[in-house]
XYZ file of C-alpha atoms in Angstrom:
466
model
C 179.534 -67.026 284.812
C 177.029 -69.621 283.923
C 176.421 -71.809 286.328
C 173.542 -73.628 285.097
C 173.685 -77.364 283.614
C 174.644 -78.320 280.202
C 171.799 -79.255 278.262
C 171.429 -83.170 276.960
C 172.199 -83.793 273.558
C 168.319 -85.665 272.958
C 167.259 -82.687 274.321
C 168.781 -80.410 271.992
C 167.348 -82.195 269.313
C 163.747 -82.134 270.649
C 163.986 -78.714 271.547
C 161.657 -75.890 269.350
C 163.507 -73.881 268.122
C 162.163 -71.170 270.020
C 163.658 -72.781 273.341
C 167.085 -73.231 271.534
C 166.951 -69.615 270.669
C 166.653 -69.172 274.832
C 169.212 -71.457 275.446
C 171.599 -69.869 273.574
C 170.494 -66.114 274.736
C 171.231 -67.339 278.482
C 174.718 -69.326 277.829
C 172.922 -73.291 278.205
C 174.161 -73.946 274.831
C 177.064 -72.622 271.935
C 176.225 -72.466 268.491
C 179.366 -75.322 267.847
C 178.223 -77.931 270.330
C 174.658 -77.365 269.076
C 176.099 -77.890 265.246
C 177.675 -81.181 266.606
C 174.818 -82.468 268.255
C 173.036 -82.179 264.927
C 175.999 -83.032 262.745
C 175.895 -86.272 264.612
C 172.980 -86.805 264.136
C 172.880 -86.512 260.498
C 175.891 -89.072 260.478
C 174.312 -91.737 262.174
C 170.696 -91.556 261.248
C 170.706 -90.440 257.821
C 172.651 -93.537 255.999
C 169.055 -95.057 256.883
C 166.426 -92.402 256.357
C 168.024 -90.907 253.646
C 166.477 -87.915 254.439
C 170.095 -85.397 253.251
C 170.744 -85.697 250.050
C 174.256 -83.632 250.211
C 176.291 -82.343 253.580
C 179.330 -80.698 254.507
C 180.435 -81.609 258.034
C 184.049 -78.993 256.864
C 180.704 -76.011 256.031
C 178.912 -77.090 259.068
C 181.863 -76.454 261.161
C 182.572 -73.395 259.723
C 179.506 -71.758 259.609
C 179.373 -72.685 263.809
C 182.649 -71.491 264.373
C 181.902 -67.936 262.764
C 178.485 -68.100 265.252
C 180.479 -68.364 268.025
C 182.714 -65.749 267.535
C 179.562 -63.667 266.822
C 177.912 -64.343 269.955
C 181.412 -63.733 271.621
C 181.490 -60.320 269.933
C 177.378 -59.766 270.678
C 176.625 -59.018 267.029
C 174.221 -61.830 266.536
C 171.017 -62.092 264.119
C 167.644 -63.750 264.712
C 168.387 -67.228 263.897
C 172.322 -67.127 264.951
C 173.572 -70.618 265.081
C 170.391 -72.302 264.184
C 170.592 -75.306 262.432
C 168.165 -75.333 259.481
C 168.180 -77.474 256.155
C 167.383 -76.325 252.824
C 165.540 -78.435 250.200
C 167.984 -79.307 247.373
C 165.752 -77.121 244.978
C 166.788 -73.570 246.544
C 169.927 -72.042 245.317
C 172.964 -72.173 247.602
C 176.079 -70.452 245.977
C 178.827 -72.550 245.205
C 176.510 -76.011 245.621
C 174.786 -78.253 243.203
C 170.693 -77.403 242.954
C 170.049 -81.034 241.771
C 166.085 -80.341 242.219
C 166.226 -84.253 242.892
C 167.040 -84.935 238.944
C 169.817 -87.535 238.175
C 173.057 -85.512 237.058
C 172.031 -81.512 237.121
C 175.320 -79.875 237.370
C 173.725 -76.457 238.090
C 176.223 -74.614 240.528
C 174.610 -71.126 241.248
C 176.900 -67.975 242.162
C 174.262 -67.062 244.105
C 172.145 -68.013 247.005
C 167.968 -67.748 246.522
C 166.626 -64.962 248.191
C 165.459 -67.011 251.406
C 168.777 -68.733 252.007
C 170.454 -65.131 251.808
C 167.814 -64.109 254.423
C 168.633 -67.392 256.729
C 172.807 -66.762 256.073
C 171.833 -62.866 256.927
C 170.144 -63.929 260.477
C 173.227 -66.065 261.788
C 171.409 -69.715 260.481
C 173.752 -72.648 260.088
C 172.968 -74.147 256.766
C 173.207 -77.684 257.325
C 173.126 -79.094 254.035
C 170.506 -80.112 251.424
C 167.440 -82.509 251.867
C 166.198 -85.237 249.384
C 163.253 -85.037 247.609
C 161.064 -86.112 244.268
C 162.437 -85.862 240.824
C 161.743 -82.333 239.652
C 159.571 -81.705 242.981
C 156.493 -83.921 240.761
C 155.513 -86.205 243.252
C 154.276 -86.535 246.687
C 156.469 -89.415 248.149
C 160.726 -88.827 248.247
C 160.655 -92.108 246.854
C 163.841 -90.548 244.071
C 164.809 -93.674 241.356
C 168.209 -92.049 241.497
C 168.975 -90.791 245.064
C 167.065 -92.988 247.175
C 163.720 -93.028 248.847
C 163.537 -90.887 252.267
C 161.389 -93.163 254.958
C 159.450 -91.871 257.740
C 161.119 -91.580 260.621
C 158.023 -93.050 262.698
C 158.253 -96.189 260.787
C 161.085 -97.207 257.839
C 159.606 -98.056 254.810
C 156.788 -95.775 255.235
C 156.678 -92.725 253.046
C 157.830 -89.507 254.728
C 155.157 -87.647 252.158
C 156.975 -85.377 249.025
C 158.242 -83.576 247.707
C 159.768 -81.643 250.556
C 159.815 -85.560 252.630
C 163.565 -85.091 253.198
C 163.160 -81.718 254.745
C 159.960 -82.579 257.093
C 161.984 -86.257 258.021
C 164.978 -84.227 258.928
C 163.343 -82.039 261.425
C 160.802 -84.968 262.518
C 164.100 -87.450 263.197
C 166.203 -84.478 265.148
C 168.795 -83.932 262.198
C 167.807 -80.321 261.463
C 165.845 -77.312 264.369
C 163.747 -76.289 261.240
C 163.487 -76.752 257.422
C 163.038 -74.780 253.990
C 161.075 -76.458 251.074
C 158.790 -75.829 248.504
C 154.966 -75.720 248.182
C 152.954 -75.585 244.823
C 149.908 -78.060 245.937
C 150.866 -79.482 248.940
C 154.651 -80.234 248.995
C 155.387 -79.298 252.528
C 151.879 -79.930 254.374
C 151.574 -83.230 253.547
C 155.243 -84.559 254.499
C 154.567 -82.555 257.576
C 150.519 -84.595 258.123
C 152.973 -87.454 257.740
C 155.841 -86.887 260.136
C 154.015 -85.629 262.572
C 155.584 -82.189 262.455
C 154.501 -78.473 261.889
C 154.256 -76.529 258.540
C 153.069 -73.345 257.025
C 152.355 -72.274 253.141
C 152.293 -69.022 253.284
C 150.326 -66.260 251.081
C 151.916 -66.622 247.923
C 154.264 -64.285 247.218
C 154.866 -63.459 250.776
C 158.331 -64.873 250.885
C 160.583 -64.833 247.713
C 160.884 -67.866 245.734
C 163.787 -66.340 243.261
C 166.218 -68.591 243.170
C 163.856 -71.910 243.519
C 163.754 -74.483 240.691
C 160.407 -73.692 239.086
C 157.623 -76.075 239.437
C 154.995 -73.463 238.175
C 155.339 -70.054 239.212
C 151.650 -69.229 240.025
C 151.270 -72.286 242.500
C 155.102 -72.031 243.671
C 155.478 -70.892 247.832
C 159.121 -71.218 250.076
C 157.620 -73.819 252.857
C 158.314 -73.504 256.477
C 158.572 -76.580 258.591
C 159.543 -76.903 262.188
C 158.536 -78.661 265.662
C 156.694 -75.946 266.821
C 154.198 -73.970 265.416
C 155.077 -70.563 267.246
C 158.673 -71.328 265.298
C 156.900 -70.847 262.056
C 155.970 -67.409 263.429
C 159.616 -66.518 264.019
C 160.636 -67.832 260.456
C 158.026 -66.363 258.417
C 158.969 -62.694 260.021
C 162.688 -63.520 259.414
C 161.990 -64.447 255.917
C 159.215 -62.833 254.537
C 159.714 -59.423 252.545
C 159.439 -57.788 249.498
C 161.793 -58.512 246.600
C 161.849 -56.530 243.804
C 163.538 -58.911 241.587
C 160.423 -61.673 242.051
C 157.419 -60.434 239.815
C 155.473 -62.134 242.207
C 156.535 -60.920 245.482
C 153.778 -59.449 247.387
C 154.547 -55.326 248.244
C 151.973 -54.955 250.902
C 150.769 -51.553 251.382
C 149.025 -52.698 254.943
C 150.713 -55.035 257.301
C 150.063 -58.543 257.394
C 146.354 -59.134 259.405
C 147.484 -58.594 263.045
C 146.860 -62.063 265.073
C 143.616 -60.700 267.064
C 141.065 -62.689 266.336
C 138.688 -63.867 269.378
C 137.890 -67.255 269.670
C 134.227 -66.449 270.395
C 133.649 -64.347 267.632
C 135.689 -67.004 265.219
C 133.618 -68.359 262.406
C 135.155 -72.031 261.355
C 134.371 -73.208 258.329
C 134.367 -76.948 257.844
C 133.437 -79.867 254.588
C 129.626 -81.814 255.275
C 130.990 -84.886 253.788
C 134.600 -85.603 254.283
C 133.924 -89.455 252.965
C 132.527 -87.731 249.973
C 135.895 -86.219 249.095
C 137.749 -89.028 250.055
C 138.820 -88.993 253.534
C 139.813 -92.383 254.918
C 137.465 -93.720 257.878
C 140.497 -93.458 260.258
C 141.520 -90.126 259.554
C 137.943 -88.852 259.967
C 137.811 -90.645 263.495
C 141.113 -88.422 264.195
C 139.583 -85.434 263.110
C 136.577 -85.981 265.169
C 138.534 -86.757 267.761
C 140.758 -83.546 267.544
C 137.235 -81.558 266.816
C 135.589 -82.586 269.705
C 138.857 -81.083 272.144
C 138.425 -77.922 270.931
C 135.405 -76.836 272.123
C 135.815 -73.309 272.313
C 138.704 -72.640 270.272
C 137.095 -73.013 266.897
C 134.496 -70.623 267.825
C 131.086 -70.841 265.761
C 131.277 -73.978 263.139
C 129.852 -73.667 260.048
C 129.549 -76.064 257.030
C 130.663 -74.565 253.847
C 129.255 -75.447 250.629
C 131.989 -76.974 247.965
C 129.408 -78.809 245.970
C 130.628 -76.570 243.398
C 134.719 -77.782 243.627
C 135.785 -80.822 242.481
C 139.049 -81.528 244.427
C 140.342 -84.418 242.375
C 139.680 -82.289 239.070
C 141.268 -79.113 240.581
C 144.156 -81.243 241.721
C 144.373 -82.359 238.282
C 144.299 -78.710 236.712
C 147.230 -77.743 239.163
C 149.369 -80.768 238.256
C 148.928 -79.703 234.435
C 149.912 -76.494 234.909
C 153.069 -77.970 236.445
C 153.626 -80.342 233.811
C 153.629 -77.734 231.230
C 156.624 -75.474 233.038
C 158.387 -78.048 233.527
C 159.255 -78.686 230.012
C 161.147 -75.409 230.068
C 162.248 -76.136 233.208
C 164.433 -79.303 232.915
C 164.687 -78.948 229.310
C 168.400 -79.902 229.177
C 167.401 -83.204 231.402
C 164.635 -84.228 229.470
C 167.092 -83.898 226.524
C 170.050 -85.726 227.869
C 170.872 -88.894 226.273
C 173.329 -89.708 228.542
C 171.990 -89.769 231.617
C 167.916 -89.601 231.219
C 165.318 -89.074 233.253
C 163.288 -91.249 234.836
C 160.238 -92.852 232.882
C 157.878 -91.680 235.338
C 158.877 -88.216 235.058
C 159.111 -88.235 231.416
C 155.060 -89.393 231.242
C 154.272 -87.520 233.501
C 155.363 -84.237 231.981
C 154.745 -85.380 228.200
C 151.294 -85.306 229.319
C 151.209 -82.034 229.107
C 152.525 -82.414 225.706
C 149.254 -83.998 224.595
C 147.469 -80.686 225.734
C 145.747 -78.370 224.014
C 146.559 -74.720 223.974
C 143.272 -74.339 225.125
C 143.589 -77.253 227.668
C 146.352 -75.297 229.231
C 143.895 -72.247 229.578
C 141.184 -73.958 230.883
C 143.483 -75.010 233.801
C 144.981 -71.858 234.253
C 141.307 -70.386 234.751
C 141.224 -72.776 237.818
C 142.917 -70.373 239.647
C 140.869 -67.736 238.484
C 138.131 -69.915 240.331
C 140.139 -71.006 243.255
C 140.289 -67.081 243.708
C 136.658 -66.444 243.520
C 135.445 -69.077 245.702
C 138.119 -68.018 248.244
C 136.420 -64.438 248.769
C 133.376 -65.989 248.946
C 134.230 -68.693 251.498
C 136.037 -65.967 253.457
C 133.143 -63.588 253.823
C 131.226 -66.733 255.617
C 133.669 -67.714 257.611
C 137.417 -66.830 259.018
C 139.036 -70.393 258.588
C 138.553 -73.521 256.959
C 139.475 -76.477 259.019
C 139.810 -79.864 257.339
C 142.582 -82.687 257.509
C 145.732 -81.971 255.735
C 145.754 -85.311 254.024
C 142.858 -87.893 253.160
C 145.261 -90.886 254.773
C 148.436 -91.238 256.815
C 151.625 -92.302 255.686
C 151.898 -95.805 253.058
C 154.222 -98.535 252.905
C 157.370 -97.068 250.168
C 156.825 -100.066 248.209
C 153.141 -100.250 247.394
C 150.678 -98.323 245.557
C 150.964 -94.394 245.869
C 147.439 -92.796 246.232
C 146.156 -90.039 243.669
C 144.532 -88.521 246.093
C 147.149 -87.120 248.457
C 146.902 -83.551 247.378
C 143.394 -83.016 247.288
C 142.686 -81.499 250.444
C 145.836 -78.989 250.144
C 145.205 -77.867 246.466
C 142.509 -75.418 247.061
C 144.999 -73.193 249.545
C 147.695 -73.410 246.530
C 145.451 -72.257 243.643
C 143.964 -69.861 245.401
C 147.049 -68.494 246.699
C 146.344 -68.719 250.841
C 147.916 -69.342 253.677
C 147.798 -72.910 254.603
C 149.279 -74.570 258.069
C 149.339 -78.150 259.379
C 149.263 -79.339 262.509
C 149.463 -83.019 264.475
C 146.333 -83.463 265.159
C 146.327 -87.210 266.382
C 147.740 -90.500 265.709
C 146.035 -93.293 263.365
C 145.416 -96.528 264.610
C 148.672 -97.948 263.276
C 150.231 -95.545 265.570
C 151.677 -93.213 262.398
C 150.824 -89.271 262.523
C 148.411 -87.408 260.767
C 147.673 -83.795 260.475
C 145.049 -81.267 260.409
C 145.152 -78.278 257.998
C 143.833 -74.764 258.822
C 143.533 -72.359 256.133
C 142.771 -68.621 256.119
C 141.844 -65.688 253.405
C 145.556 -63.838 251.843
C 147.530 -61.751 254.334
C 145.911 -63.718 257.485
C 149.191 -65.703 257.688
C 149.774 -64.449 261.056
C 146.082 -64.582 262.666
C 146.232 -68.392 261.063
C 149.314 -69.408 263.015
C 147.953 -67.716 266.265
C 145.207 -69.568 266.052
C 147.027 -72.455 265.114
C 148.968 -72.295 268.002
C 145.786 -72.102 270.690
C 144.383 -75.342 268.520
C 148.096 -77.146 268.693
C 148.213 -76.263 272.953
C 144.582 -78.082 273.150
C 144.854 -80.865 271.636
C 148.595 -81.211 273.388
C 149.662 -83.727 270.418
C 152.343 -86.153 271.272
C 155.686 -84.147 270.198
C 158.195 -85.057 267.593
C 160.670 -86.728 269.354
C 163.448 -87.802 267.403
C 162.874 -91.525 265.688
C 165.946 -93.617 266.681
C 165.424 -96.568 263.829
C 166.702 -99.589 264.373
């Protein structure tokens, strides 16, 4: 019998989800009281973040009950019970995949591969998180469903397009998170929330069954409150699928995690106010730099004199423009109930493009590849901040310049993971991005985890706004 004492609701929702996983192995907690705790949440905190755009509380309950009888019967997977959200761009069978666009009545028959592979390990599916219009943008700030704020400060952007996934499991509503990824759609809501994320290699885990934002930047997001969770997630999730031409079959394992800190080579930018880094976030980064001492091993400035990350940025958002006329061709034609303005200039500037316009972006990645072997036979990491600022006020201007520091991981197809790394002067999170050659996923996160234990940054407690 288990004698020891409940545990507190605020701490369930604080928790890792590696200590909830414990807590349930040893009897603390049941897979329905944790679903309440995190159903209530949602209730009360999400009428003002906003950060669920569609819930069950009937699903939720079901999905708890059946983990409790599991764990009654000891038949239990790796994420039993877990509460985890899903980005309202993955397919869930039987539910709406909006993608964030004003009336898309899509209702799939069948889940995407990666919320198969959470429903396979025992994960309660919480319900589906707000974010931009068509996934083109970089601040939840949807003219039809509502911005998501940050839940360190409302009215502050909680960073897009995944910002309704990252606020959920910054705020306590969800353990962990699914989004998306094509230049930055999960790092910088997590820089912003003060939370953990991870892009993996692309193709690593399956994105059938996502809405398309282009297919050769496209990567299923991890975000969570610790970074050894992302570890756990990424070996539920990852896998070969034959029915994604881009799913990676790897005929060697992925990189094991053994890399020494005294023989690490860290790569890191000469200029960061040359790219445009704000002041404040290169004092953080300092900051952060000079507590790891030993952890980054040798440092090493790498020469990008020869990559333009505003252009690049650029080339990446084109390419996306350009699918997503196929994409949300029946929205862009609906009369009835249109699409925003924004979104429609912002993908009929791809129809201004040249054929040859189109190619000359799509070689970007060709280059993006190139100058990743390169960079990767200097050094084992790059280590820069995730985002050039911290979080901005909802309702004044959005900077271009968000994504520059993530696109080079996305068009060149590597691992990427953020980290807190620090908090600005106006007291709002920001992050700092690792990045490592294909397949190092796992040696990245290792590493990330040493860097994340050093510089001990202040947790993600749940945001209680007033």
């Amino acid at each position: 019998m288990n004698t020891m004492p409940p545990v507190a609701d605020n701490d369930m929702r604080r928790a890792t989800l590696l200590q909830i996983l414990h807590w349930l192995a040893i009897g603390r907690v049941q897979p329905q009281a944790l679903s309440d705790v995190y159903q209530d949440a949602i209730e009360r905190l999400n009428p003002r973040l906003n950060a669920f755009s569609d819930y069950s509380v009937s699903l939720i309950q079901e999905q708890s009950l059946a983990a409790d009888r599991r764990r009654r019967d000891g038949v239990i997977g790796r994420l039993d019970g877990m509460p985890i959200a899903i980005k309202d761009n993955f397919d869930v069978a039987g539910v709406p995949t909006r993608a964030g666009m004003r009336r898309r009545t899509v209702v799939p028959e069948e889940d995407a591969h990666v919320v198969a592979r959470l429903r396979a390990s025992g994960a309660v599916l919480l319900g589906k998180t707000n974010m931009d219009e068509g996934a083109l943008g970089l601040t939840t700030n949807n003219p039809f469903h509502g911005a998501t704020h940050n839940p360190h400060r409302l009215g502050y952007t909680a960073g897009g397009s995944s910002g309704g996934a990252a606020a959920a499991v910054a705020s306590g509503m969800a353990v962990a998170a699914i989004g998306s990824d094509s230049l930055g759609s999960i790092r910088v809501p997590a820089s912003y929330c003060g939370i953990y994320a991870l892009k993996p290699t692309h193709g690593e885990i399956s994105a059938r069954g996502l809405v398309p934002a282009a297919r050769r930047l496209d990567a299923v997001g991890l975000l969570a409150r610790g970074v050894d969770d992302l570890t756990v997630l990424l070996q539920t999730l990852a896998g070969y699928d034959a029915d994604d031409p881009r799913s990676r079959r790897r005929r060697v394992a992925f990189s094991p995690p053994d890399w020494e800190p005294g023989n690490l080579r860290a790569g890191f930018l000469p200029d960061l106010a040359a790219v445009g880094v704000e002041r404040d976030v290169i004092d953080v980064f300092e900051a952060a730099l000079a507590r790891l001492q030993g952890e980054l091993g040798e440092r090493r400035s790498v020469d990008f004199s020869d990559w333009d990350f505003a252009k690049t940025r650029r080339a990446g958002l084109l390419l996306m423009e350009a699918e997503m006329i196929n994409t949300f061709a029946a929205e862009l034609a609906d009369e009835a109930y249109p699409v925003s303005n924004a979104f429609r200039d912002m993908v009929g500037f791809a129809t201004k493009k040249s054929a040859a316009e189109y190619a000359a972006a799509d070689l970007v990645l060709d280059a993006a590849t190139l100058k990743m072997r390169r960079l990767f036979a200097q050094v084992d990491v790059l280590v820069l901040p995730t985002t050039p600022q911290g979080a901005f006020p909802l309702d004044g201007p959005v900077p271009a310049s968000q994504a520059d520091l993530c696109g080079f991981a996305s068009l060149a197809g590597c691992p990427a993971v953020s980290i807190p790394m620090g908090t600005l002067p106006n007291g709002l999170p920001i992050g700092m991005q690792l990045i490592g050659a294909r397949g190092s996923d796992l040696r990245l996160l290792e590493l990330a985890a040493v860097c994340a234990s050093s510089l001990d940054a202040e947790p993600a407690y749940p945001v209680e706004p007033a």
